[in-house]
Coordinates of C-alpha atoms (C1' of nucleotides) in Angstrom, one line a residue:
Chain A
M1 CA 2.2 13.2 6.5
L2 CA -0.7 10.8 6.5
S3 CA -1.6 11.7 2.9
G4 CA 1.9 12.6 1.8
D5 CA 2.5 16.2 0.9
I6 CA -0.2 16.4 -1.6
P7 CA -2.2 19.6 -1.4
P8 CA -6.0 19.5 -0.8
N9 CA -8.0 18.6 -3.8
Q10 CA -11.7 18.2 -4.5
T11 CA -10.9 14.7 -5.7
I12 CA -9.7 11.9 -3.5
Y13 CA -7.5 9.1 -4.7
I14 CA -8.1 5.7 -3.2
K15 CA -5.8 2.7 -3.4
N16 CA -5.6 -0.7 -1.9
L17 CA -9.1 -1.5 -3.2
N18 CA -10.1 -5.1 -3.6
E19 CA -9.3 -5.9 -7.3
K20 CA -11.8 -8.7 -7.5
V21 CA -14.8 -6.4 -7.2
K22 CA -16.3 -5.5 -10.6
K23 CA -15.9 -2.0 -11.8
D24 CA -19.5 -1.0 -11.8
E25 CA -20.2 -2.4 -8.4
L26 CA -17.1 -0.7 -7.1
K27 CA -18.1 2.6 -8.4
R28 CA -21.6 2.3 -7.0
S29 CA -20.4 1.3 -3.6
L30 CA -17.9 4.1 -3.4
Y31 CA -20.6 6.5 -4.4
C32 CA -22.8 5.3 -1.6
L33 CA -20.1 5.2 1.0
F34 CA -18.7 8.7 0.2
S35 CA -21.9 10.6 -0.5
Q36 CA -22.2 11.1 3.3
Y37 CA -19.4 13.7 3.0
G38 CA -21.0 15.8 0.3
R39 CA -22.1 15.9 -3.3
I40 CA -20.2 13.6 -5.6
L41 CA -19.7 14.8 -9.2
D42 CA -18.0 11.6 -10.5
V43 CA -16.4 8.4 -9.5
V44 CA -13.6 7.1 -11.8
A45 CA -12.3 3.5 -11.7
L46 CA -10.4 1.7 -14.4
K47 CA -9.3 -1.9 -14.5
T48 CA -6.3 -1.4 -16.7
P49 CA -3.2 -3.2 -15.4
R50 CA -1.8 0.0 -14.1
L51 CA -4.9 1.4 -12.6
R52 CA -6.8 -1.5 -11.0
G53 CA -7.2 -1.3 -7.3
Q54 CA -7.5 2.4 -7.4
A55 CA -10.3 5.0 -7.8
W56 CA -11.0 8.6 -7.8
V57 CA -14.0 10.2 -6.1
C58 CA -14.7 13.9 -7.1
F59 CA -16.6 16.1 -4.7
S60 CA -18.2 19.5 -5.3
E61 CA -16.4 20.8 -2.2
V62 CA -12.8 20.5 -1.0
T63 CA -14.0 20.3 2.6
A64 CA -16.0 17.2 1.7
A65 CA -12.8 15.6 0.3
S66 CA -10.9 16.6 3.4
N67 CA -13.4 15.0 5.7
A68 CA -13.4 11.9 3.6
V69 CA -9.6 11.6 3.6
R70 CA -9.5 11.8 7.4
Q71 CA -12.6 9.9 8.4
M72 CA -12.6 7.0 6.0
Q73 CA -8.8 6.4 6.2
N74 CA -8.2 2.6 6.5
F75 CA -11.9 1.9 6.4
P76 CA -12.3 -1.8 5.7
F77 CA -14.0 -2.0 2.3
Y78 CA -14.5 -5.4 0.7
E79 CA -12.1 -6.8 3.3
K80 CA -9.3 -4.4 2.5
P81 CA -8.5 -1.1 4.3
M82 CA -8.8 1.8 2.0
R83 CA -5.8 4.1 1.6
I84 CA -6.9 7.6 0.8
Q85 CA -5.1 10.7 -0.4
Y86 CA -5.9 13.8 -2.3
A87 CA -5.6 13.4 -6.0
K88 CA -2.6 14.9 -7.6
T89 CA -4.3 16.7 -10.4
K90 CA -7.6 18.3 -11.0
S91 CA -10.3 16.0 -12.3
D92 CA -11.8 16.6 -15.8
C93 CA -15.3 16.8 -14.3
I94 CA -14.2 19.6 -12.0
A95 CA -12.4 21.5 -14.8
K96 CA -15.6 21.2 -16.9
E97 CA -17.7 22.7 -14.1
E98 CA -15.3 25.6 -13.8
G99 CA -15.1 26.0 -17.6
S100 CA -11.4 25.5 -17.5
Y101 CA -11.5 22.1 -19.2
V102 CA -9.1 21.6 -22.1
P103 CA -9.3 18.4 -24.1
R104 CA -6.5 15.9 -23.5
E105 CA -4.3 16.5 -26.6
K106 CA -3.8 20.2 -26.2
K107 CA -3.4 20.4 -22.5
K108 CA 0.3 19.8 -21.6
K109 CA 2.8 22.3 -20.5
Q110 CA 0.6 25.3 -20.6
E111 CA -1.9 23.7 -18.3
E112 CA 0.5 22.4 -15.8
K113 CA 1.9 25.8 -14.9
A114 CA -1.6 27.2 -14.4
E115 CA -2.6 24.2 -12.4
R116 CA 0.0 24.7 -9.7
K117 CA -1.2 28.2 -9.1
R118 CA -4.8 27.0 -9.0
R119 CA -4.1 24.3 -6.5
A120 CA -2.3 26.7 -4.2
E121 CA -5.4 28.9 -4.3
E122 CA -7.6 26.0 -3.5
A123 CA -5.5 25.1 -0.5
Q124 CA -6.1 28.6 0.8
Q125 CA -9.8 28.5 0.2
S126 CA -10.1 25.2 1.9
A127 CA -8.3 26.6 4.9
A128 CA -10.6 29.5 5.0
A129 CA -13.7 27.3 4.6
N130 CA -12.7 25.1 7.4
G131 CA -14.9 25.5 10.4
I132 CA -18.0 25.2 8.3
H133 CA -18.0 21.5 8.4
G134 CA -19.7 20.1 11.4
A135 CA -19.4 17.0 13.5
S136 CA -16.3 14.9 13.0
N137 CA -16.7 11.2 12.8
G138 CA -14.7 9.5 15.5
G139 CA -13.6 7.2 12.7
P140 CA -15.4 4.1 11.6
T141 CA -13.7 1.8 14.0
A142 CA -13.1 4.3 16.8
S143 CA -16.5 4.1 18.4
F144 CA -17.6 1.6 20.9
R145 CA -20.7 3.3 22.2
Q146 CA -23.3 1.0 23.6
G147 CA -26.9 1.7 23.8
S148 CA -27.4 5.3 25.0
S149 CA -30.4 4.4 27.1
A150 CA -30.1 2.9 30.6
Q151 CA -31.0 -0.4 29.1
E152 CA -29.4 -3.7 30.0
A153 CA -27.1 -4.7 27.1
A154 CA -28.2 -7.9 25.4
A155 CA -25.6 -10.7 25.3
P156 CA -23.6 -11.0 22.1
N157 CA -25.6 -12.9 19.5
N158 CA -25.8 -13.1 15.7
I159 CA -28.3 -10.3 15.3
L160 CA -27.5 -6.6 15.4
F161 CA -29.9 -3.9 16.3
I162 CA -29.3 -0.7 14.4
E163 CA -30.8 2.6 15.6
N164 CA -30.6 6.3 14.6
L165 CA -30.8 5.7 10.8
P166 CA -32.0 8.5 8.6
H167 CA -35.5 7.7 7.5
E168 CA -34.5 7.7 3.9
T169 CA -32.1 4.7 4.5
T170 CA -32.8 1.8 2.2
G171 CA -32.1 -1.8 2.6
R172 CA -29.6 -1.7 -0.2
M173 CA -27.7 1.1 1.5
L174 CA -27.4 -1.0 4.7
E175 CA -26.5 -4.1 2.7
M176 CA -23.6 -2.2 1.1
L177 CA -22.2 -1.3 4.5
F178 CA -22.7 -4.7 6.2
E179 CA -22.1 -7.2 3.4
Q180 CA -18.4 -6.5 3.4
Y181 CA -18.1 -8.4 6.7
P182 CA -17.9 -12.1 6.7
G183 CA -21.0 -14.1 7.7
F184 CA -23.4 -11.4 6.6
K185 CA -26.9 -12.8 5.9
E186 CA -29.5 -10.1 5.6
V187 CA -30.8 -6.7 6.5
R188 CA -34.3 -6.2 7.8
L189 CA -35.9 -2.8 7.9
I190 CA -38.9 -2.2 10.0
E191 CA -41.4 -0.3 7.9
A192 CA -43.6 0.4 10.9
K193 CA -40.6 2.0 12.7
P194 CA -38.4 4.0 10.5
G195 CA -34.9 4.6 11.7
I196 CA -34.2 1.1 13.0
A197 CA -33.1 -2.2 11.4
F198 CA -31.9 -5.6 12.2
V199 CA -28.9 -7.2 10.5
D200 CA -28.4 -11.0 10.7
F201 CA -25.0 -12.7 10.7
E202 CA -24.1 -16.4 10.8
D203 CA -22.8 -16.2 14.3
E204 CA -22.0 -13.8 17.1
V205 CA -18.3 -13.5 16.3
Q206 CA -19.0 -12.2 12.9
S207 CA -21.8 -9.9 14.1
S208 CA -19.4 -8.5 16.7
M209 CA -16.8 -7.8 14.0
A210 CA -19.3 -5.8 12.0
M211 CA -20.6 -4.0 15.1
Q212 CA -17.1 -3.0 16.1
A213 CA -16.3 -1.7 12.6
L214 CA -19.5 0.2 11.9
N215 CA -20.8 1.4 15.3
G216 CA -21.0 5.2 15.1
F217 CA -20.7 5.2 11.4
K218 CA -22.4 8.3 10.0
I219 CA -24.7 7.7 7.1
T220 CA -25.4 11.5 7.3
P221 CA -23.5 13.9 9.6
M222 CA -26.5 13.8 11.9
N223 CA -26.9 10.1 12.1
P224 CA -24.2 8.1 13.7
M225 CA -25.4 4.5 13.7
N226 CA -26.0 3.1 17.1
I227 CA -25.4 -0.7 17.0
T228 CA -26.2 -3.1 19.8
F229 CA -26.9 -6.8 19.9
A230 CA -30.6 -7.5 19.4
K231 CA -32.6 -8.8 22.4
K232 CA -33.7 -12.3 21.7
Chain B
dA1 C1' 2.8 0.0 -5.6
dG2 C1' 0.4 1.9 -9.0
dC3 C1' -2.6 9.4 -10.1
dA4 C1' -7.2 9.1 -14.7
dC5 C1' -10.9 11.0 -16.9
dA6 C1' -13.6 4.7 -22.4

DNA sequence: AGCACA
């Protein structure tokens, strides 16, 4: 119902994207945002009149796509909530991996018949494969966890304190998550202490918005971000 | 709203 009656697909179809974002930046940001769910084979975005504001993200596993559809539904991305469904057809990059790719001109009727069958099979496989995937994200906006320690919470202020980041996290990755919220200023990683960061906003209202939206966000399945106000 | 593969 949420995603219509489209059967599961390795590729997700995203609409309601901010059309002002340039194509290459959009593709890169989508790649970063969705790689938490699994290996991405391709990201397709076109700016033609008919296709702007939409994109396709192709995963190597159907289960990754399923998690992405559920957990990133309505995620505020460049100020607009993403609307995510399964793609209606198989992506070329997937067909190429399976060796079933037929160049555009030829594939018409003959392919479409076979494709229905294939998709039905995939739906079964994904059902069978369910149960492998681990922790489910409470949803990007669903989480309001405060500091897990018995610490006194700091009063709201313009600086966010981020904990539980994977050690491989880069400043650019965090920027891409936080810069979509108004008032963003900068990210500061602490080299001496991997796994934590500070994010500066113009004021405490704007920092609160970002905290509410991103608290608990999983950069990897093992790393839900823990966001609190920094102690001053 | 809009389902492609530059």
